[in-house]
Structure formats: C-alpha cells, structure tokens
Coordinates of C-alpha atoms in Angstrom, one line a residue:
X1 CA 25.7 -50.4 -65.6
X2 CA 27.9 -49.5 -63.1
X3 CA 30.3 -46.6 -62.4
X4 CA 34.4 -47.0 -62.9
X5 CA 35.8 -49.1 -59.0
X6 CA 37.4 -47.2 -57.4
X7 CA 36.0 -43.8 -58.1
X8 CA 38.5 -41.3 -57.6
X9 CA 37.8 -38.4 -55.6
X10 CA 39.5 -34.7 -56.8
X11 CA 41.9 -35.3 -53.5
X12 CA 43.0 -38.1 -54.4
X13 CA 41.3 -40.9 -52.3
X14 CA 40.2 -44.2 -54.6
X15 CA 36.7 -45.3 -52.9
X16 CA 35.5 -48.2 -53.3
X17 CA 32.1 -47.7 -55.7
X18 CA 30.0 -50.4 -56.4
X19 CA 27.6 -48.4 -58.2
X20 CA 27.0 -44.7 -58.4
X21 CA 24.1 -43.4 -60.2
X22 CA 21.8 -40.1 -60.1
X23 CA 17.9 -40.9 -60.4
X24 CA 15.4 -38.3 -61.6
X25 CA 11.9 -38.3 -61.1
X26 CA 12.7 -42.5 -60.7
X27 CA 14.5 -42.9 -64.0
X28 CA 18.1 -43.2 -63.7
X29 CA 20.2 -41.0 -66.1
X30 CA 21.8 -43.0 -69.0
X31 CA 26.1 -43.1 -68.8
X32 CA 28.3 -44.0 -66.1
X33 CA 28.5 -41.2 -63.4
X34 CA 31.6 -40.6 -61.7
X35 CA 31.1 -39.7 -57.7
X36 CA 31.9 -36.3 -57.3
X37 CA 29.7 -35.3 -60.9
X38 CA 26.7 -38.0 -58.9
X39 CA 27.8 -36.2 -55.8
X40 CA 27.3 -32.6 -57.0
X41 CA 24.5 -33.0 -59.5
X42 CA 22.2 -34.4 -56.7
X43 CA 21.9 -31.1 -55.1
X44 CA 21.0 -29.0 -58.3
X45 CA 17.4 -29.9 -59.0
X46 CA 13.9 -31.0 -56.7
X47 CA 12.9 -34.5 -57.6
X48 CA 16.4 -35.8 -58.2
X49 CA 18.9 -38.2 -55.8
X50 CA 21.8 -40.0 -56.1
X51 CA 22.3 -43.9 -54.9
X52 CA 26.1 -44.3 -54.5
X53 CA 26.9 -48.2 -53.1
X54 CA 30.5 -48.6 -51.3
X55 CA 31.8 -52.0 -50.7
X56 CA 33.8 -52.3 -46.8
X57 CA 35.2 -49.1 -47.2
X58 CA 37.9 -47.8 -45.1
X59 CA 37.5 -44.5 -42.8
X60 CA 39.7 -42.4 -45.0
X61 CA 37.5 -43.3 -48.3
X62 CA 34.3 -43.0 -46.3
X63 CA 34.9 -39.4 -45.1
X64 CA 35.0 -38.3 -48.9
X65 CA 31.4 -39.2 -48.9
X66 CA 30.7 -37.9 -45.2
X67 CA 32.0 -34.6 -46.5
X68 CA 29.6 -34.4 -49.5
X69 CA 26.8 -35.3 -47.9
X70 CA 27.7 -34.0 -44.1
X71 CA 27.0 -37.7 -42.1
X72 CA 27.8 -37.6 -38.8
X73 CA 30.8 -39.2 -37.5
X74 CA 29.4 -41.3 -35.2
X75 CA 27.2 -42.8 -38.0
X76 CA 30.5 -42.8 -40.4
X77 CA 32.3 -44.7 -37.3
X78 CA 29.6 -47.3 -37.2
X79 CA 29.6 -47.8 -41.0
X80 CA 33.1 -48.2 -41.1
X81 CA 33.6 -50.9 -38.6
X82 CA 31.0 -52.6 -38.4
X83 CA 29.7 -55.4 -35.9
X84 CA 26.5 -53.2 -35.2
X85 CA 23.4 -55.0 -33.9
X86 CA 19.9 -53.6 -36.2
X87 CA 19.2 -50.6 -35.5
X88 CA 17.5 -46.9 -36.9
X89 CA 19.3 -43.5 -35.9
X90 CA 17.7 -39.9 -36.9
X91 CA 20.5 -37.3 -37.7
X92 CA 18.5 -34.3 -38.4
X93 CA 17.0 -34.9 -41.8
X94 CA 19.6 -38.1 -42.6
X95 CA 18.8 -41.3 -41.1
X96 CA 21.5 -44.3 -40.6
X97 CA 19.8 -47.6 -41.1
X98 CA 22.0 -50.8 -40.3
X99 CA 20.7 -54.2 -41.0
X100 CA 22.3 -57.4 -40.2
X101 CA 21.9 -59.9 -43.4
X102 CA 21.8 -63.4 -43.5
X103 CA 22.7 -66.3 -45.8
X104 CA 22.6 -69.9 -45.8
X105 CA 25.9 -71.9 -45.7
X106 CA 25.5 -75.1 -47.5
X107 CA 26.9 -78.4 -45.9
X108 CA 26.4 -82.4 -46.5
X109 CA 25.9 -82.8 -43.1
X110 CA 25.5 -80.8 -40.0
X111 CA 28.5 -81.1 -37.4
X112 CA 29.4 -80.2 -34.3
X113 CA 31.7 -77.5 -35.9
X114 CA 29.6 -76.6 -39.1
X115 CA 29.0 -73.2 -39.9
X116 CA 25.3 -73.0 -41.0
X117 CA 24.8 -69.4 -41.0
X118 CA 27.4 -66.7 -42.6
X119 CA 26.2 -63.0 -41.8
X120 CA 27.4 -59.5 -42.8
X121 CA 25.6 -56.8 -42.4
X122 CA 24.5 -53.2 -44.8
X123 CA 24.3 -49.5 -43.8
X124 CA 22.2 -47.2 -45.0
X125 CA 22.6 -43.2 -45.0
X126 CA 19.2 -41.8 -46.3
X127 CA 18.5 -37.9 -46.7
X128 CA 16.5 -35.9 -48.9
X129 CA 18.5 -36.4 -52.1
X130 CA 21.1 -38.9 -51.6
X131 CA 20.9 -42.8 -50.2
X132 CA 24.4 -43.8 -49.6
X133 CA 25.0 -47.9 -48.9
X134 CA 28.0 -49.5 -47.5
X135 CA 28.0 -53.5 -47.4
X136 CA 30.5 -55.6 -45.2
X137 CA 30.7 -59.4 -45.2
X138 CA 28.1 -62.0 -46.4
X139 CA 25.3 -59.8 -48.4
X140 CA 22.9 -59.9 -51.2
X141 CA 24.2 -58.1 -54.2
X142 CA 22.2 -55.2 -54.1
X143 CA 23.2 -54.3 -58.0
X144 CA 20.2 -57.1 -58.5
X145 CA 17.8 -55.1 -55.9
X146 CA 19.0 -51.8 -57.9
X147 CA 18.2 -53.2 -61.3
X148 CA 14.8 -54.4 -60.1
X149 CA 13.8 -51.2 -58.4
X150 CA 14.8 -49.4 -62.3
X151 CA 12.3 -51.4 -63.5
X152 CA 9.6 -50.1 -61.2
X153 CA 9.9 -45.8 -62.0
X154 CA 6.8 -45.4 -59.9
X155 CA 8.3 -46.7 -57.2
X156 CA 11.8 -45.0 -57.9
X157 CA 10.4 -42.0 -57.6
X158 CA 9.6 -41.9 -54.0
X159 CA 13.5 -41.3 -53.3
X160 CA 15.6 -42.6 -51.1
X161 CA 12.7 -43.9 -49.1
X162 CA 12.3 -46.6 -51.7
X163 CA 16.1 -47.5 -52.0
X164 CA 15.4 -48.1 -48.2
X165 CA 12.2 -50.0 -48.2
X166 CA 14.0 -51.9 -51.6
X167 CA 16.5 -53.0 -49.2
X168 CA 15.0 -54.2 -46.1
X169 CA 12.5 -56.1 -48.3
X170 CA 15.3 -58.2 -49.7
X171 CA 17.5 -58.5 -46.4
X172 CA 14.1 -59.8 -45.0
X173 CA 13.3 -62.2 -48.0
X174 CA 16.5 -63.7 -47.3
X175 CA 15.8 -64.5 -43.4
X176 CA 13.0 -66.4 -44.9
X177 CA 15.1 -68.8 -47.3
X178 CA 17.6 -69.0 -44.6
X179 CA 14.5 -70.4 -42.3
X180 CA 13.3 -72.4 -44.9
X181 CA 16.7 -74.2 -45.0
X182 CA 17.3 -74.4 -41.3
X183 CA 14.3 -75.8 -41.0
X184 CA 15.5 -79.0 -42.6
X185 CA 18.7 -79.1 -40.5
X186 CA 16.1 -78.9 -37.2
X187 CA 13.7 -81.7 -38.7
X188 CA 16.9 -83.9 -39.4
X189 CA 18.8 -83.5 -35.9
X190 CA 15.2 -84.5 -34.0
X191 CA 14.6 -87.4 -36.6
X192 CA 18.1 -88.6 -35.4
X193 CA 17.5 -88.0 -31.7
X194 CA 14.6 -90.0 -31.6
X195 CA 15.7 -92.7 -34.1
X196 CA 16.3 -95.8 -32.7
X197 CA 20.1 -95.5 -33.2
X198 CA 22.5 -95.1 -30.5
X199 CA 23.7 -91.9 -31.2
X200 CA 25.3 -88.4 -29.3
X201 CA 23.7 -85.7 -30.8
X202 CA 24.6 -83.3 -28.3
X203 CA 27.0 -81.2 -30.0
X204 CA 24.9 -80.9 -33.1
X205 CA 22.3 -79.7 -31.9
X206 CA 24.5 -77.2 -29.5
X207 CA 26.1 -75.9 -33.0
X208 CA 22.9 -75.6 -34.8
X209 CA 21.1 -73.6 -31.9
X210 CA 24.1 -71.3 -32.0
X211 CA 23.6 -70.4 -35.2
X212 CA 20.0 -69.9 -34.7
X213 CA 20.7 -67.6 -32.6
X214 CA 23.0 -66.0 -34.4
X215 CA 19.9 -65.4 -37.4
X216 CA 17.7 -64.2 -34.4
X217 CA 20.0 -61.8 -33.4
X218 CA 20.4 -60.3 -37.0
X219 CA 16.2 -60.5 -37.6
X220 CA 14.5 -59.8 -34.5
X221 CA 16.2 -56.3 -33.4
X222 CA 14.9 -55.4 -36.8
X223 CA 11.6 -55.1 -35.9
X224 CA 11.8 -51.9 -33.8
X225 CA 13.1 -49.8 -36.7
X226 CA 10.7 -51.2 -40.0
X227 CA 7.9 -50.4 -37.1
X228 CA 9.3 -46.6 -36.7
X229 CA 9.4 -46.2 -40.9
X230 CA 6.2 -48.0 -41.5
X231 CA 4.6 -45.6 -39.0
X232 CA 5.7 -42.9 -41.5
X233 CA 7.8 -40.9 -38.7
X234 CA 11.3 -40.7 -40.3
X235 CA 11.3 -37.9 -43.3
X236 CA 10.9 -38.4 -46.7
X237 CA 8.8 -41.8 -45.8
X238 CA 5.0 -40.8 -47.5
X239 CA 2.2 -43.1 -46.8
X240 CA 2.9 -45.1 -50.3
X241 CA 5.9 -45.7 -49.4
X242 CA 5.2 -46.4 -45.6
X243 CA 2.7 -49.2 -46.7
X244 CA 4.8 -51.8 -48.5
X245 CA 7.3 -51.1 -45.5
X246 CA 4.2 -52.5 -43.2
X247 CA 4.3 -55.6 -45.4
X248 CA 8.0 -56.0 -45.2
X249 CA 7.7 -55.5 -41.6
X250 CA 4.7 -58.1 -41.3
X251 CA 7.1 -60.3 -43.2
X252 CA 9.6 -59.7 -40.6
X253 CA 7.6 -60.8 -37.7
X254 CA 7.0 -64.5 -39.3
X255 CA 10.5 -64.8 -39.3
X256 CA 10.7 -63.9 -35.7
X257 CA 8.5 -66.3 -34.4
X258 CA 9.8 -69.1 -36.7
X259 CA 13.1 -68.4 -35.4
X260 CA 12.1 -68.0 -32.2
X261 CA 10.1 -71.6 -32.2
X262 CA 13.3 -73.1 -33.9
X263 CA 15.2 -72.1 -30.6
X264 CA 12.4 -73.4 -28.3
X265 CA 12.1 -76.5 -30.3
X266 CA 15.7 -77.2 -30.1
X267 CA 16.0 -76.4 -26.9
X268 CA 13.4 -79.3 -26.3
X269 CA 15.3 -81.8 -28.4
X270 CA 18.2 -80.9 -26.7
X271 CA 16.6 -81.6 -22.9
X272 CA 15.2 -85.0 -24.8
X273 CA 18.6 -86.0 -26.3
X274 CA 20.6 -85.5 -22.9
X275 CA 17.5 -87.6 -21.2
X276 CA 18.0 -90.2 -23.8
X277 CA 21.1 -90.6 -22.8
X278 CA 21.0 -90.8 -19.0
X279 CA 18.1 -94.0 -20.1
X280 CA 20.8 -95.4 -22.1
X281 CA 23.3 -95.4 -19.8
X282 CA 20.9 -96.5 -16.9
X283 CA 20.3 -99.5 -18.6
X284 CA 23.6 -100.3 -19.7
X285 CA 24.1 -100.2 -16.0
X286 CA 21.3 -102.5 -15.3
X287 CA 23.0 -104.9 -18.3
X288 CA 26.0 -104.9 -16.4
X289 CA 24.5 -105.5 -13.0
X290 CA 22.7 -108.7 -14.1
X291 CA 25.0 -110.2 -15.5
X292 CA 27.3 -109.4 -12.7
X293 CA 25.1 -111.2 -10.6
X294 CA 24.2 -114.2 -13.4
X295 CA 28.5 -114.6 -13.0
X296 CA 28.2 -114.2 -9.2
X297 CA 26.5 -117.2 -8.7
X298 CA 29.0 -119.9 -10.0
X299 CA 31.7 -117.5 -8.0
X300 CA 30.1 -118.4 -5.3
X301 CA 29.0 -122.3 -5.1
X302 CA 32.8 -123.0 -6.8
X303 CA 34.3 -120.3 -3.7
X304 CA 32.4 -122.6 -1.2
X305 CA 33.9 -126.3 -2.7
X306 CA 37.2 -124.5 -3.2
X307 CA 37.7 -124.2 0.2
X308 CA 40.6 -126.7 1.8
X309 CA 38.6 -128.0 4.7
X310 CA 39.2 -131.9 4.6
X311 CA 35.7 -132.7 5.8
X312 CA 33.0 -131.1 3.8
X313 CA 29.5 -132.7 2.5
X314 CA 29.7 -134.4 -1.2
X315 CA 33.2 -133.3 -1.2
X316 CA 34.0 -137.0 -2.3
X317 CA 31.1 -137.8 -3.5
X318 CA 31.1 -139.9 -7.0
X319 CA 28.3 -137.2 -8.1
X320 CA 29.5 -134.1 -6.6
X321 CA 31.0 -133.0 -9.5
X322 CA 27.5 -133.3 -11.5
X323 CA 25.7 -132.2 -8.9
X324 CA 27.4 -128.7 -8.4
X325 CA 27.8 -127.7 -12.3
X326 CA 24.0 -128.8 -12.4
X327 CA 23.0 -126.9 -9.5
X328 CA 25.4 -123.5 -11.1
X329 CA 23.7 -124.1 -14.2
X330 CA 20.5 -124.1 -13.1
X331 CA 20.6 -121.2 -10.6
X332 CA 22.6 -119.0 -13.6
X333 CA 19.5 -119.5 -15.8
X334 CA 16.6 -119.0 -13.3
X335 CA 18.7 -115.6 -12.5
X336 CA 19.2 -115.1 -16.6
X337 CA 15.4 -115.6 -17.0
X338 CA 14.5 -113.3 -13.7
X339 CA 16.2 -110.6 -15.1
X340 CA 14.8 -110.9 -18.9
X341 CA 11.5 -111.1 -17.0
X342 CA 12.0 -107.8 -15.5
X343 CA 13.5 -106.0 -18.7
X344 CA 17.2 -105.8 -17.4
X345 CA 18.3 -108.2 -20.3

C-alpha cells in the first residue's frame, strides 16, 4: 500500500514518494496518507512516527521535507547528491545514516571490462517521530523491508530505531549474497590461472579486484557507525533494539574479512599469473635459442665448404658430399637430444 508518486506539497513542489505512512504504537494506520497529513499527524501524539521513503530526489523537493522535519542542510546536501562514503552523523536529536548498498551484476563470463558490482547507496534521517529515507542508484526495494517489518508490530514499535536497524540488516544481507557470488568469479579466475592453458589473465583479474574493492569500500566503513548504534549511544536506540543491531553488526564484520581475503587472495593470483608468464616466456626463449643453435650447426659446416678456396680437404672427394650431410645430421641430432635432455625442448 503505498501513498499517491509524487506527493504534492501545499506549495506546490511534486516529491518523489515512494511510500508515506504514519505508524502507531507499530501498527501502521490503514488508507493512503498523503505527506503533509503523514507529515503533520506525526507530531500530534507519543508513541506515533511517520516513515516517508523518497526516491533520488532533487534539492528543491527535499527541502519540503527538510522544512517539516528541520534536517540540517548539510545532511540535506549529502542526501541530495550523493557519492558519500558510510558514515553516522548526530544533529541534535536527528541522526543522518548513509549506507552504501551493493548488488550483484550477472555476466556469462568475467572480462576485462565487466562490471561485476553495481552500487547505489540509501540515507537515512532518524528523529524522535519521523524516519525519512532517500534511495539513489542500485538498492534493495525497501517497500519489501517495510512490508516485513509490518508484520513484526513488536518490533515496529521501537520507532525509527527499527526502520533503521530494518535497513542496515538488509543492506548487510545483501553484501553477503554479493560475496557469495563473487566468490565464484575468484574460484574461476585462479582455476584458469593455474590451468594448464596458455592463457593472460591479467586484466581479469585487475577488473575483478577493482570491483572488490569497490564492495569493500561500500561494507567496511560501515562498521564504525552499526558499532556506535549497537553501543546504544545515538537517541531513541533502547537496549532491544541495540541487540539485533550487534547481530547485524557481527554480520557485517564476516563480510569484511571475506572481502578483505578476496583482495589478498587475488592479489596473490595476480603476483602468480604475472610469474606464470615471465616462465612462459623464458622458455619460449630457451625454445627459440635451441633451435637456433640445432639450425646453427648446418650454417656452419655448409659456410666452411661454401667457401671458394680451390684447395680444400674432401673438397673433391667422391664422398664429400655424404660425408658432410652425415656429419650435419648427426651433430643436429646429438644437439636436438642435448637440449631435450636438459628440458629446453
């Protein structure tokens, strides 16, 4: 059930609502809510907040929510533009969450320019009676996370505390399926390194640590902030509420250190693949060398008889002939077998 998009404001300005809806006492009040009703209503009674979700909205339709609920500009600055890095900020009683999301981008097989990782990213203004989320780029669709948290009233009812705990707990979930897929692009590129095929997986594994770090850049400055909320130090976080944020923060430090082992490790196949390489091409060198030689010895006995001296030894010789192809063809294969000997054929 979601409210008309856009909402329109009494000045005016269309916004772009998702979903606008007032919650008391963790139930959600039946009809579609218009914002400035959801906006207003909020404020009237204890035990009540509104959840209004914005989709990439543009600084003029921001600011009609900014005025209702008096965000700061900086934090209205950041959730208008986007391209933030994770991070918590405390505004008086309002804090401004920003979370980097991340989803798996599905491809037949991983190149040099394949984009494996797509992310966006979600802010989140939480005060004492209002949660107010804007989404830009690649996301979940939080109207699933809000139809899910409906279902649990108990939970509801903490506030905007668990609209926020609701959220981080699927932005983290979804760092863990993205891992779970990368994961098979990283056993794949080091199965092909050390396959016995001749092959340059250089730029492969370049692109896939790239995005790698692009996922550890979106999960592991997360950490500081689910630490501060789990800690119960931000308002409006109670000790129920600050428990399954410990859990969603425990989840987050697996994915760290799985991302952060997916970067050594291909960092490793990487130094192994370029090494494989500089062996290929030294004995593609030492192929070339041999046989250089192997031809080097004919040159040489056929150089010495082409010579226009008119006295020279078996130059006239019935058998000189026989003897000097017998003689190259000998000497070419004691040098052919030498070299096989020695692993350089």
């Amino acid at each position: 059930m979601t409210a008309p998009d856009p909402a329109q404001h009494p000045g005016g300005v269309p916004v772009p609502v998702v979903d606008c809806a007032l919650y008391e006492h963790g139930k959600r009040r039946p009809g579609l809510l218009p914002l400035t009703e959801a906006m207003t209503a909020c404020h009237k009674s204890s035990g009540s907040f509104v959840w209004i979700g914005l989709r990439e909205p543009t600084a003029h339709q921001l600011q009609v929510v900014a005025d209702a609920f008096d965000l700061h500009p900086l934090a209205v600055e950041d959730a208008v533009h986007a391209h933030q890095r994770p991070k918590l900020e405390r505004y008086g009683d309002t804090l401004f969450l920003v979370l980097k999301t991340a989803v798996y981008v599905e491809h037949d097989r991983l190149t040099p320019t394949s984009e494996v990782i797509s992310t966006g990213e979600i802010m989140i203004f939480a005060g004492r009676d209002f949660a107010v989320v804007v989404r830009h780029g690649d996301s979940p669709d939080l109207r699933v996370v809000r139809r899910r948290l409906e279902n649990q009233p108990e939970l509801l009812s903490h506030g905007p505390a668990a609209v926020v705990h609701a959220i981080a707990d699927t932005v983290v979930d979804q760092y863990l399926d993205v891992i779970r897929a990368v994961e098979a692009d990283v056993e794949q590129v080091e199965a092909d390194v050390f396959s016995p095929e001749r092959t340059d997986d250089a730029g492969r594994i370049y692109q896939l640590k790239r995005e790698v770090l692009e996922l550890r850049r979106a999960a592991v400055p997360l950490g500081t902030p689910l630490r501060y909320l789990a800690d119960a130090k931000a308002p409006g976080f109670d000790s129920e509420i600050c428990t399954y944020l410990r859990d969603v923060s425990d989840h987050l430090a697996q994915a760290s250190e799985r991302i952060t082992g997916f970067v050594e490790l291909l960092d490793s196949v990487l130094s192994a693949n370029l090494a494989q390489l500089g062996i290929q091409q030294s004995t593609d060198l030492r192929r070339i060398s041999a046989w250089a030689a192997i031809i080097a010895v004919p040159t040489m006995i056929v150089g010495i008889y082409g010579m226009n001296f008119d006295h020279m030894p078996e130059l006239r010789w019935v058998f000189g002939y026989s003897l000097v192809v017998a003689v190259i063809a000998i000497a070419c294969t004691l040098t052919y077998r030498a070299f096989r000997r020695n692993d350089w054929l």
